[in-house]
């Protein structure tokens, strides 16, 4: 069973509108949670990294939140632009001493912004 | 600034043929290097991980292998490709010894189709 679940699988939003993506995880012990943006046919690009003690972190129009108690995170996109069309991937890092296999990837949410 | 180069961008190979994908990193020394495979609708799967020249870790059984002949060069190989090897292969690097919060920096991937 995947330890990182993202919802929705996909969504379509109008340019200029806001949207929120969800990430639930069961990874334990927890070290940090990351959000990546992946354009079609390209490699993922890091948006935010949050540790246990951080509740929110922003990167331009992207704001990530973390509730480590409920093991939930969200990514909020404000005033969406056509360039926001991409897959958004939630990645949770386990607090393991061995780096191998620490990162657990969600399947991503495909966002399409329409004019 | 650091850059990561991955080639080729696309590749079509017949079943049973060999494979060699190359990845190089510039602008940093002693990076951690990774090979991932991304299947449609699923999270990234870590294939190989390297902390130094000649040091390769692998957990997923497969007919793929990896080598690190130089500090900033990472090669993914196969002697005989299978249909199931088709996918999107991503190389990534991270700063060594920066602990859990070091972000991954991905290349732009290779789309491999085995026919």
PDB file of C-alpha atoms in Angstrom:
ATOM      1  CA  UNK A   1       0.000   0.000   0.000  1.00  0.00           C
ATOM      2  CA  UNK A   2       1.327   3.419  -0.941  1.00  0.00           C
ATOM      3  CA  UNK A   3       2.316   5.375   2.119  1.00  0.00           C
ATOM      4  CA  UNK A   4       1.579   8.702   0.405  1.00  0.00           C
ATOM      5  CA  UNK A   5      -1.888   9.297  -1.042  1.00  0.00           C
ATOM      6  CA  UNK A   6      -2.763  12.384  -3.061  1.00  0.00           C
ATOM      7  CA  UNK A   7      -6.146  13.761  -4.012  1.00  0.00           C
ATOM      8  CA  UNK A   8      -7.696  14.562  -6.326  1.00  0.00           C
ATOM      9  CA  UNK A   9      -6.025  12.585  -9.095  1.00  0.00           C
ATOM     10  CA  UNK A  10      -6.681  15.472 -11.463  1.00  0.00           C
ATOM     11  CA  UNK A  11      -8.501  18.748 -11.598  1.00  0.00           C
ATOM     12  CA  UNK A  12      -9.322  21.469 -14.091  1.00  0.00           C
ATOM     13  CA  UNK A  13      -9.476  25.082 -12.968  1.00  0.00           C
ATOM     14  CA  UNK A  14     -10.031  28.407 -14.674  1.00  0.00           C
ATOM     15  CA  UNK A  15      -7.152  30.802 -14.995  1.00  0.00           C
ATOM     16  CA  UNK A  16      -7.102  33.217 -12.064  1.00  0.00           C
ATOM     17  CA  UNK A  17      -8.890  30.863  -9.660  1.00  0.00           C
ATOM     18  CA  UNK A  18      -7.414  29.220  -6.569  1.00  0.00           C
ATOM     19  CA  UNK A  19      -7.133  25.520  -5.858  1.00  0.00           C
ATOM     20  CA  UNK A  20      -5.974  23.207  -3.090  1.00  0.00           C
ATOM     21  CA  UNK A  21      -4.328  19.819  -3.428  1.00  0.00           C
ATOM     22  CA  UNK A  22      -4.275  17.250  -0.634  1.00  0.00           C
ATOM     23  CA  UNK A  23      -1.662  14.786   0.592  1.00  0.00           C
ATOM     24  CA  UNK A  24      -2.168  12.180   3.320  1.00  0.00           C
ATOM     25  CA  UNK A  25       0.687  10.006   4.487  1.00  0.00           C
ATOM     26  CA  UNK A  26       1.390   7.127   6.831  1.00  0.00           C
ATOM     27  CA  UNK A  27       5.194   7.306   6.651  1.00  0.00           C
ATOM     28  CA  UNK A  28       6.783   6.871  10.065  1.00  0.00           C
ATOM     29  CA  UNK A  29       9.019   8.076  11.543  1.00  0.00           C
ATOM     30  CA  UNK A  30       8.530  11.385   9.782  1.00  0.00           C
ATOM     31  CA  UNK A  31      11.382  13.682   8.784  1.00  0.00           C
ATOM     32  CA  UNK A  32      10.065  16.139   6.225  1.00  0.00           C
ATOM     33  CA  UNK A  33       7.460  16.641   3.509  1.00  0.00           C
ATOM     34  CA  UNK A  34       8.167  18.056   0.074  1.00  0.00           C
ATOM     35  CA  UNK A  35       6.079  19.291  -2.801  1.00  0.00           C
ATOM     36  CA  UNK A  36       7.383  19.098  -6.346  1.00  0.00           C
ATOM     37  CA  UNK A  37       6.020  20.478  -9.629  1.00  0.00           C
ATOM     38  CA  UNK A  38       6.513  18.374 -12.735  1.00  0.00           C
ATOM     39  CA  UNK A  39       5.810  19.786 -16.177  1.00  0.00           C
ATOM     40  CA  UNK A  40       4.900  17.261 -18.859  1.00  0.00           C
ATOM     41  CA  UNK A  41       7.983  15.454 -20.130  1.00  0.00           C
ATOM     42  CA  UNK A  42      10.307  17.167 -17.652  1.00  0.00           C
ATOM     43  CA  UNK A  43      11.860  16.341 -14.301  1.00  0.00           C
ATOM     44  CA  UNK A  44      10.196  17.427 -11.037  1.00  0.00           C
ATOM     45  CA  UNK A  45      11.217  20.765  -9.526  1.00  0.00           C
ATOM     46  CA  UNK A  46      11.176  21.367  -5.784  1.00  0.00           C
ATOM     47  CA  UNK A  47       8.576  23.859  -4.498  1.00  0.00           C
ATOM     48  CA  UNK A  48       8.766  23.497  -0.707  1.00  0.00           C
ATOM     49  CA  UNK A  49      10.294  21.372   2.045  1.00  0.00           C
ATOM     50  CA  UNK A  50       8.715  21.347   5.510  1.00  0.00           C
ATOM     51  CA  UNK A  51       9.988  19.740   8.673  1.00  0.00           C
ATOM     52  CA  UNK A  52       7.962  18.522  11.632  1.00  0.00           C
ATOM     53  CA  UNK A  53       7.951  21.915  13.328  1.00  0.00           C
ATOM     54  CA  UNK A  54       6.778  23.913  10.302  1.00  0.00           C
ATOM     55  CA  UNK A  55       3.059  24.466   9.687  1.00  0.00           C
ATOM     56  CA  UNK A  56       3.238  26.479   6.514  1.00  0.00           C
ATOM     57  CA  UNK A  57       5.710  27.499   3.850  1.00  0.00           C
ATOM     58  CA  UNK A  58       5.254  29.665   0.772  1.00  0.00           C
ATOM     59  CA  UNK A  59       6.995  29.879  -2.571  1.00  0.00           C
ATOM     60  CA  UNK A  60       5.440  32.689  -4.594  1.00  0.00           C
ATOM     61  CA  UNK A  61       1.823  31.781  -5.325  1.00  0.00           C
ATOM     62  CA  UNK A  62       2.296  28.315  -3.830  1.00  0.00           C
ATOM     63  CA  UNK A  63       1.580  27.782  -0.131  1.00  0.00           C
ATOM     64  CA  UNK A  64       2.054  24.427   1.558  1.00  0.00           C
ATOM     65  CA  UNK A  65       0.646  23.491   4.953  1.00  0.00           C
ATOM     66  CA  UNK A  66       1.508  20.592   7.202  1.00  0.00           C
ATOM     67  CA  UNK A  67      -0.357  18.995  10.085  1.00  0.00           C
ATOM     68  CA  UNK A  68       2.048  16.394  11.435  1.00  0.00           C
ATOM     69  CA  UNK A  69      -0.498  15.222  14.013  1.00  0.00           C
ATOM     70  CA  UNK A  70      -3.060  14.184  11.423  1.00  0.00           C
ATOM     71  CA  UNK A  71      -0.368  13.422   8.820  1.00  0.00           C
ATOM     72  CA  UNK A  72      -1.901  15.698   6.234  1.00  0.00           C
ATOM     73  CA  UNK A  73      -0.509  18.346   3.950  1.00  0.00           C
ATOM     74  CA  UNK A  74      -2.027  20.641   1.384  1.00  0.00           C
ATOM     75  CA  UNK A  75      -0.695  22.746  -1.465  1.00  0.00           C
ATOM     76  CA  UNK A  76      -2.643  25.889  -2.263  1.00  0.00           C
ATOM     77  CA  UNK A  77      -2.215  27.632  -5.609  1.00  0.00           C
ATOM     78  CA  UNK A  78      -3.342  31.256  -5.622  1.00  0.00           C
ATOM     79  CA  UNK A  79      -4.492  33.106  -8.738  1.00  0.00           C
ATOM     80  CA  UNK A  80      -3.628  30.238 -11.047  1.00  0.00           C
ATOM     81  CA  UNK A  81      -1.807  30.845 -14.312  1.00  0.00           C
ATOM     82  CA  UNK A  82      -1.612  28.748 -17.455  1.00  0.00           C
ATOM     83  CA  UNK A  83       1.976  27.879 -16.509  1.00  0.00           C
ATOM     84  CA  UNK A  84       0.679  26.169 -13.367  1.00  0.00           C
ATOM     85  CA  UNK A  85      -0.584  23.304 -15.533  1.00  0.00           C
ATOM     86  CA  UNK A  86       1.527  20.401 -14.315  1.00  0.00           C
ATOM     87  CA  UNK A  87       1.601  17.395 -12.018  1.00  0.00           C
ATOM     88  CA  UNK A  88       2.162  18.187  -8.339  1.00  0.00           C
ATOM     89  CA  UNK A  89       3.895  15.493  -6.364  1.00  0.00           C
ATOM     90  CA  UNK A  90       3.914  15.070  -2.589  1.00  0.00           C
ATOM     91  CA  UNK A  91       7.032  13.385  -1.190  1.00  0.00           C
ATOM     92  CA  UNK A  92       7.513  12.325   2.424  1.00  0.00           C
ATOM     93  CA  UNK A  93      10.928  11.589   3.889  1.00  0.00           C
ATOM     94  CA  UNK A  94      11.177   8.973   6.596  1.00  0.00           C
ATOM     95  CA  UNK A  95      13.470   9.643   9.539  1.00  0.00           C
ATOM     96  CA  UNK A  96      15.730   6.690   8.846  1.00  0.00           C
ATOM     97  CA  UNK A  97      19.469   6.560   9.319  1.00  0.00           C
ATOM     98  CA  UNK A  98      19.907   4.771   6.014  1.00  0.00           C
ATOM     99  CA  UNK A  99      19.204   7.112   3.123  1.00  0.00           C
ATOM    100  CA  UNK A 100      18.051   4.290   0.899  1.00  0.00           C
ATOM    101  CA  UNK A 101      14.295   4.246   0.445  1.00  0.00           C
ATOM    102  CA  UNK A 102      13.693   7.216   2.709  1.00  0.00           C
ATOM    103  CA  UNK A 103      11.662   9.177   0.183  1.00  0.00           C
ATOM    104  CA  UNK A 104       8.100   7.994  -0.452  1.00  0.00           C
ATOM    105  CA  UNK A 105       6.441   9.526  -3.514  1.00  0.00           C
ATOM    106  CA  UNK A 106       2.776  10.149  -4.110  1.00  0.00           C
ATOM    107  CA  UNK A 107       1.331   9.483  -7.565  1.00  0.00           C
ATOM    108  CA  UNK A 108       0.723  13.184  -8.117  1.00  0.00           C
ATOM    109  CA  UNK A 109      -2.240  15.442  -8.875  1.00  0.00           C
ATOM    110  CA  UNK A 110      -2.556  16.553 -12.491  1.00  0.00           C
ATOM    111  CA  UNK A 111      -3.641  20.195 -12.653  1.00  0.00           C
ATOM    112  CA  UNK A 112      -4.933  21.739 -15.868  1.00  0.00           C
ATOM    113  CA  UNK A 113      -5.468  25.497 -15.950  1.00  0.00           C
ATOM    114  CA  UNK A 114      -7.755  26.644 -18.744  1.00  0.00           C
ATOM    115  CA  UNK A 115      -8.106  30.177 -20.158  1.00  0.00           C
TER     116      UNK A 115
ATOM    117  CA  UNK B   1      25.203  27.239 -10.470  1.00  0.00           C
ATOM    118  CA  UNK B   2      24.578  23.523 -10.509  1.00  0.00           C
ATOM    119  CA  UNK B   3      23.142  21.780 -13.533  1.00  0.00           C
ATOM    120  CA  UNK B   4      22.246  18.202 -14.341  1.00  0.00           C
ATOM    121  CA  UNK B   5      22.307  16.773 -17.838  1.00  0.00           C
ATOM    122  CA  UNK B   6      20.572  13.585 -18.850  1.00  0.00           C
ATOM    123  CA  UNK B   7      20.531  11.998 -22.293  1.00  0.00           C
ATOM    124  CA  UNK B   8      19.074  10.943 -24.566  1.00  0.00           C
ATOM    125  CA  UNK B   9      15.680  12.595 -24.092  1.00  0.00           C
ATOM    126  CA  UNK B  10      13.866   9.812 -25.916  1.00  0.00           C
ATOM    127  CA  UNK B  11      14.885   6.332 -26.920  1.00  0.00           C
ATOM    128  CA  UNK B  12      13.189   3.479 -28.751  1.00  0.00           C
ATOM    129  CA  UNK B  13      14.915   0.127 -28.418  1.00  0.00           C
ATOM    130  CA  UNK B  14      13.952  -3.434 -29.406  1.00  0.00           C
ATOM    131  CA  UNK B  15      13.533  -6.164 -26.816  1.00  0.00           C
ATOM    132  CA  UNK B  16      16.830  -7.838 -26.043  1.00  0.00           C
ATOM    133  CA  UNK B  17      18.987  -4.887 -27.018  1.00  0.00           C
ATOM    134  CA  UNK B  18      21.419  -3.201 -24.586  1.00  0.00           C
ATOM    135  CA  UNK B  19      20.801   0.110 -22.853  1.00  0.00           C
ATOM    136  CA  UNK B  20      23.002   2.937 -21.663  1.00  0.00           C
ATOM    137  CA  UNK B  21      21.600   6.159 -20.195  1.00  0.00           C
ATOM    138  CA  UNK B  22      23.985   8.795 -18.976  1.00  0.00           C
ATOM    139  CA  UNK B  23      23.691  11.533 -16.403  1.00  0.00           C
ATOM    140  CA  UNK B  24      26.234  14.183 -15.443  1.00  0.00           C
ATOM    141  CA  UNK B  25      26.154  16.903 -12.822  1.00  0.00           C
ATOM    142  CA  UNK B  26      28.046  20.183 -13.024  1.00  0.00           C
ATOM    143  CA  UNK B  27      28.799  22.845 -10.450  1.00  0.00           C
ATOM    144  CA  UNK B  28      28.984  20.635  -7.369  1.00  0.00           C
ATOM    145  CA  UNK B  29      31.262  17.997  -5.886  1.00  0.00           C
ATOM    146  CA  UNK B  30      30.566  14.698  -4.094  1.00  0.00           C
ATOM    147  CA  UNK B  31      26.843  14.670  -4.803  1.00  0.00           C
ATOM    148  CA  UNK B  32      24.481  11.864  -3.921  1.00  0.00           C
ATOM    149  CA  UNK B  33      23.188  10.491  -7.221  1.00  0.00           C
ATOM    150  CA  UNK B  34      19.950   8.655  -7.955  1.00  0.00           C
ATOM    151  CA  UNK B  35      18.150   6.836 -10.752  1.00  0.00           C
ATOM    152  CA  UNK B  36      14.339   6.799 -10.607  1.00  0.00           C
ATOM    153  CA  UNK B  37      11.710   5.278 -12.863  1.00  0.00           C
ATOM    154  CA  UNK B  38       8.293   6.867 -13.237  1.00  0.00           C
ATOM    155  CA  UNK B  39       5.326   4.832 -14.460  1.00  0.00           C
ATOM    156  CA  UNK B  40       2.097   6.513 -15.518  1.00  0.00           C
ATOM    157  CA  UNK B  41      -0.234   7.119 -12.560  1.00  0.00           C
ATOM    158  CA  UNK B  42       2.290   5.922 -10.023  1.00  0.00           C
ATOM    159  CA  UNK B  43       4.885   7.503  -7.786  1.00  0.00           C
ATOM    160  CA  UNK B  44       8.564   7.586  -8.639  1.00  0.00           C
ATOM    161  CA  UNK B  45      10.397   4.352  -7.891  1.00  0.00           C
ATOM    162  CA  UNK B  46      13.986   4.540  -6.701  1.00  0.00           C
ATOM    163  CA  UNK B  47      16.201   2.181  -8.694  1.00  0.00           C
ATOM    164  CA  UNK B  48      19.750   3.031  -7.645  1.00  0.00           C
ATOM    165  CA  UNK B  49      21.474   5.299  -5.188  1.00  0.00           C
ATOM    166  CA  UNK B  50      25.136   6.302  -4.973  1.00  0.00           C
ATOM    167  CA  UNK B  51      27.103   8.198  -2.339  1.00  0.00           C
ATOM    168  CA  UNK B  52      30.438   8.035  -4.154  1.00  0.00           C
ATOM    169  CA  UNK B  53      32.511   6.654  -7.010  1.00  0.00           C
ATOM    170  CA  UNK B  54      31.944   2.937  -7.380  1.00  0.00           C
ATOM    171  CA  UNK B  55      29.393   2.881  -4.529  1.00  0.00           C
ATOM    172  CA  UNK B  56      26.002   1.740  -5.778  1.00  0.00           C
ATOM    173  CA  UNK B  57      22.995   0.621  -3.748  1.00  0.00           C
ATOM    174  CA  UNK B  58      20.047  -1.212  -5.265  1.00  0.00           C
ATOM    175  CA  UNK B  59      17.001  -2.768  -3.716  1.00  0.00           C
ATOM    176  CA  UNK B  60      14.615  -3.430  -6.585  1.00  0.00           C
ATOM    177  CA  UNK B  61      15.375  -6.660  -8.453  1.00  0.00           C
ATOM    178  CA  UNK B  62      15.585  -6.025 -12.175  1.00  0.00           C
ATOM    179  CA  UNK B  63      17.765  -6.496 -15.194  1.00  0.00           C
ATOM    180  CA  UNK B  64      19.150  -2.988 -14.855  1.00  0.00           C
ATOM    181  CA  UNK B  65      22.486  -1.956 -13.384  1.00  0.00           C
ATOM    182  CA  UNK B  66      24.144   1.341 -12.536  1.00  0.00           C
ATOM    183  CA  UNK B  67      27.709   2.557 -12.417  1.00  0.00           C
ATOM    184  CA  UNK B  68      29.465   5.680 -11.198  1.00  0.00           C
ATOM    185  CA  UNK B  69      32.830   5.846 -12.941  1.00  0.00           C
ATOM    186  CA  UNK B  70      33.426   9.467 -11.981  1.00  0.00           C
ATOM    187  CA  UNK B  71      32.253  11.678  -9.133  1.00  0.00           C
ATOM    188  CA  UNK B  72      29.614  13.469 -11.180  1.00  0.00           C
ATOM    189  CA  UNK B  73      28.710  10.791 -13.718  1.00  0.00           C
ATOM    190  CA  UNK B  74      25.996   8.195 -13.252  1.00  0.00           C
ATOM    191  CA  UNK B  75      25.138   5.560 -15.859  1.00  0.00           C
ATOM    192  CA  UNK B  76      22.114   3.271 -16.083  1.00  0.00           C
ATOM    193  CA  UNK B  77      22.607   0.123 -18.143  1.00  0.00           C
ATOM    194  CA  UNK B  78      21.028  -3.096 -19.240  1.00  0.00           C
ATOM    195  CA  UNK B  79      22.456  -5.994 -21.207  1.00  0.00           C
ATOM    196  CA  UNK B  80      19.065  -7.100 -22.548  1.00  0.00           C
ATOM    197  CA  UNK B  81      15.981  -4.912 -22.388  1.00  0.00           C
ATOM    198  CA  UNK B  82      12.550  -6.257 -21.531  1.00  0.00           C
ATOM    199  CA  UNK B  83       9.197  -4.811 -22.554  1.00  0.00           C
ATOM    200  CA  UNK B  84       8.579  -3.997 -18.889  1.00  0.00           C
ATOM    201  CA  UNK B  85      11.614  -1.689 -18.885  1.00  0.00           C
ATOM    202  CA  UNK B  86       9.654   0.925 -20.812  1.00  0.00           C
ATOM    203  CA  UNK B  87       9.130   4.076 -18.794  1.00  0.00           C
ATOM    204  CA  UNK B  88      10.364   7.519 -17.896  1.00  0.00           C
ATOM    205  CA  UNK B  89      13.809   7.431 -16.273  1.00  0.00           C
ATOM    206  CA  UNK B  90      14.950  10.301 -14.126  1.00  0.00           C
ATOM    207  CA  UNK B  91      18.406  11.037 -12.773  1.00  0.00           C
ATOM    208  CA  UNK B  92      18.697  13.242  -9.682  1.00  0.00           C
ATOM    209  CA  UNK B  93      21.314  14.600  -7.326  1.00  0.00           C
ATOM    210  CA  UNK B  94      21.374  16.019  -3.808  1.00  0.00           C
ATOM    211  CA  UNK B  95      23.995  17.621  -1.620  1.00  0.00           C
ATOM    212  CA  UNK B  96      25.794  15.055   0.485  1.00  0.00           C
ATOM    213  CA  UNK B  97      25.880  15.481   4.245  1.00  0.00           C
ATOM    214  CA  UNK B  98      23.133  18.088   4.348  1.00  0.00           C
ATOM    215  CA  UNK B  99      20.930  15.725   6.215  1.00  0.00           C
ATOM    216  CA  UNK B 100      17.323  14.953   5.580  1.00  0.00           C
ATOM    217  CA  UNK B 101      16.377  18.367   4.251  1.00  0.00           C
ATOM    218  CA  UNK B 102      18.488  18.356   1.123  1.00  0.00           C
ATOM    219  CA  UNK B 103      16.209  18.715  -1.921  1.00  0.00           C
ATOM    220  CA  UNK B 104      16.478  16.474  -4.943  1.00  0.00           C
ATOM    221  CA  UNK B 105      17.408  18.119  -8.239  1.00  0.00           C
ATOM    222  CA  UNK B 106      16.139  16.171 -11.224  1.00  0.00           C
ATOM    223  CA  UNK B 107      17.243  15.973 -14.810  1.00  0.00           C
ATOM    224  CA  UNK B 108      14.677  16.205 -17.590  1.00  0.00           C
ATOM    225  CA  UNK B 109      14.386  12.464 -17.968  1.00  0.00           C
ATOM    226  CA  UNK B 110      14.631   9.871 -20.709  1.00  0.00           C
ATOM    227  CA  UNK B 111      11.484   8.415 -22.226  1.00  0.00           C
ATOM    228  CA  UNK B 112      12.372   4.796 -23.016  1.00  0.00           C
ATOM    229  CA  UNK B 113      10.108   2.687 -25.211  1.00  0.00           C
ATOM    230  CA  UNK B 114      10.991  -0.967 -25.624  1.00  0.00           C
ATOM    231  CA  UNK B 115       9.351  -2.509 -28.686  1.00  0.00           C
TER     232      UNK B 115
END
